Amino acid sequence: MNHRDPPGIIAPHIPADEYRRAEATGQPVVIVVHTADQTGRPLRHYLFPLAVAGAGAMGVFGLVAAFLALLDVAAHTAAAVGAAAGPVGVGGITLRLARPNAK
């Protein structure tokens, strides 16, 4: 009998002639299932922490990009306000917030 089942099958197939012979003679049918113990850890034990770390890294990159975009908008806003306001003076000290337009 050269029949091989893939691992993980709980009740492998018993050929009909073997079953009928065992039924007729009352002889027990012995099923031998070869299992191999896993060596090492399954891949899913490594993939879950890597997926969590990757998601965290992407979140941090997104946070940094959003912060830099916010700083860029703030700088442009400050430049626009400074150009529109002209020179600002406090207590006799005058500051020019933006360079004059070159004409």
mmCIF file of C-alpha atoms in Angstrom:
data_model
loop_
_atom_site.group_PDB
_atom_site.id
_atom_site.type_symbol
_atom_site.label_atom_id
_atom_site.label_comp_id
_atom_site.label_asym_id
_atom_site.label_seq_id
_atom_site.Cartn_x
_atom_site.Cartn_y
_atom_site.Cartn_z
ATOM 1 C CA MET A 1 0.000 0.000 0.000
ATOM 2 C CA ASN A 2 1.746 3.108 -1.253
ATOM 3 C CA HIS A 3 -0.992 5.628 -0.521
ATOM 4 C CA ARG A 4 0.172 8.893 1.092
ATOM 5 C CA ASP A 5 -2.099 11.584 2.493
ATOM 6 C CA PRO A 6 -1.001 15.155 3.124
ATOM 7 C CA PRO A 7 -0.276 15.976 6.766
ATOM 8 C CA GLY A 8 -3.106 17.277 8.882
ATOM 9 C CA ILE A 9 -5.757 14.750 7.877
ATOM 10 C CA ILE A 10 -7.264 13.278 11.028
ATOM 11 C CA ALA A 11 -8.821 10.152 9.491
ATOM 12 C CA PRO A 12 -6.952 9.052 6.379
ATOM 13 C CA HIS A 13 -8.779 7.026 3.766
ATOM 14 C CA ILE A 14 -8.828 3.275 4.281
ATOM 15 C CA PRO A 15 -8.889 1.390 0.954
ATOM 16 C CA ALA A 16 -12.091 -0.646 0.442
ATOM 17 C CA ASP A 17 -10.363 -4.035 0.133
ATOM 18 C CA GLU A 18 -8.501 -3.497 3.413
ATOM 19 C CA TYR A 19 -11.725 -2.460 5.152
ATOM 20 C CA ARG A 20 -13.663 -5.468 3.844
ATOM 21 C CA ARG A 21 -10.867 -7.884 4.814
ATOM 22 C CA ALA A 22 -10.744 -6.404 8.347
ATOM 23 C CA GLU A 23 -14.530 -6.557 8.578
ATOM 24 C CA ALA A 24 -14.662 -10.185 7.420
ATOM 25 C CA THR A 25 -11.845 -11.470 9.642
ATOM 26 C CA GLY A 26 -12.431 -9.214 12.641
ATOM 27 C CA GLN A 27 -8.832 -8.104 12.412
ATOM 28 C CA PRO A 28 -8.255 -4.518 13.667
ATOM 29 C CA VAL A 29 -7.214 -1.827 11.234
ATOM 30 C CA VAL A 30 -4.184 0.105 12.412
ATOM 31 C CA ILE A 31 -3.772 3.587 11.045
ATOM 32 C CA VAL A 32 -0.319 5.096 11.335
ATOM 33 C CA VAL A 33 -0.104 8.830 10.839
ATOM 34 C CA HIS A 34 3.342 10.275 10.465
ATOM 35 C CA THR A 35 3.673 13.763 11.863
ATOM 36 C CA ALA A 36 6.700 15.960 11.887
ATOM 37 C CA ASP A 37 7.294 18.326 14.773
ATOM 38 C CA GLN A 38 7.923 21.861 13.681
ATOM 39 C CA THR A 39 11.408 23.122 14.205
ATOM 40 C CA GLY A 40 11.553 26.794 15.074
ATOM 41 C CA ARG A 41 8.752 29.292 15.288
ATOM 42 C CA PRO A 42 6.036 29.712 12.665
ATOM 43 C CA LEU A 43 6.272 32.710 10.367
ATOM 44 C CA ARG A 44 3.182 34.372 11.854
ATOM 45 C CA HIS A 45 5.059 34.876 15.131
ATOM 46 C CA TYR A 46 7.438 37.170 13.277
ATOM 47 C CA LEU A 47 5.011 38.863 10.896
ATOM 48 C CA PHE A 48 2.667 40.332 13.515
ATOM 49 C CA PRO A 49 5.353 42.387 15.356
ATOM 50 C CA LEU A 50 6.821 43.498 12.027
ATOM 51 C CA ALA A 51 3.404 44.626 10.824
ATOM 52 C CA VAL A 52 2.813 46.584 14.038
ATOM 53 C CA ALA A 53 6.272 48.190 13.829
ATOM 54 C CA GLY A 54 5.729 49.063 10.154
ATOM 55 C CA ALA A 55 2.372 50.661 10.899
ATOM 56 C CA GLY A 56 3.932 52.635 13.749
ATOM 57 C CA ALA A 57 6.777 53.833 11.533
ATOM 58 C CA MET A 58 4.338 54.916 8.826
ATOM 59 C CA GLY A 59 2.319 56.782 11.459
ATOM 60 C CA VAL A 60 5.405 58.604 12.709
ATOM 61 C CA PHE A 61 6.383 59.549 9.137
ATOM 62 C CA GLY A 62 2.871 60.878 8.566
ATOM 63 C CA LEU A 63 3.011 62.877 11.785
ATOM 64 C CA VAL A 64 6.353 64.426 10.832
ATOM 65 C CA ALA A 65 5.086 65.250 7.329
ATOM 66 C CA ALA A 66 1.962 66.898 8.763
ATOM 67 C CA PHE A 67 4.069 68.918 11.222
ATOM 68 C CA LEU A 68 6.392 70.113 8.440
ATOM 69 C CA ALA A 69 3.406 71.043 6.264
ATOM 70 C CA LEU A 70 1.951 73.020 9.181
ATOM 71 C CA LEU A 71 5.258 74.872 9.666
ATOM 72 C CA ASP A 72 5.400 75.645 5.936
ATOM 73 C CA VAL A 73 1.872 77.079 5.961
ATOM 74 C CA ALA A 74 2.674 79.116 9.088
ATOM 75 C CA ALA A 75 5.812 80.557 7.482
ATOM 76 C CA HIS A 76 3.937 81.520 4.318
ATOM 77 C CA THR A 77 1.152 83.066 6.370
ATOM 78 C CA ALA A 78 3.626 85.073 8.452
ATOM 79 C CA ALA A 79 5.346 86.301 5.280
ATOM 80 C CA ALA A 80 2.021 87.312 3.711
ATOM 81 C CA VAL A 81 0.905 89.167 6.844
ATOM 82 C CA GLY A 82 4.288 90.845 7.154
ATOM 83 C CA ALA A 83 4.226 91.986 3.528
ATOM 84 C CA ALA A 84 0.682 93.340 3.870
ATOM 85 C CA ALA A 85 1.281 95.133 7.165
ATOM 86 C CA GLY A 86 4.432 96.991 6.195
ATOM 87 C CA PRO A 87 6.798 98.243 8.867
ATOM 88 C CA VAL A 88 5.783 97.668 12.473
ATOM 89 C CA GLY A 89 6.922 100.096 15.129
ATOM 90 C CA VAL A 90 6.848 99.686 18.898
ATOM 91 C CA GLY A 91 8.240 102.333 21.245
ATOM 92 C CA GLY A 92 10.254 104.103 18.566
ATOM 93 C CA ILE A 93 11.808 100.917 17.165
ATOM 94 C CA THR A 94 10.599 100.095 13.687
ATOM 95 C CA LEU A 95 10.845 96.608 12.212
ATOM 96 C CA ARG A 96 10.367 95.815 8.601
ATOM 97 C CA LEU A 97 8.806 92.338 8.477
ATOM 98 C CA ALA A 98 9.222 91.704 4.787
ATOM 99 C CA ARG A 99 11.523 92.913 2.058
ATOM 100 C CA PRO A 100 10.081 95.488 -0.291
ATOM 101 C CA ASN A 101 9.017 94.276 -3.712
ATOM 102 C CA ALA A 102 11.728 94.731 -6.323
ATOM 103 C CA LYS A 103 10.451 96.795 -9.235
#
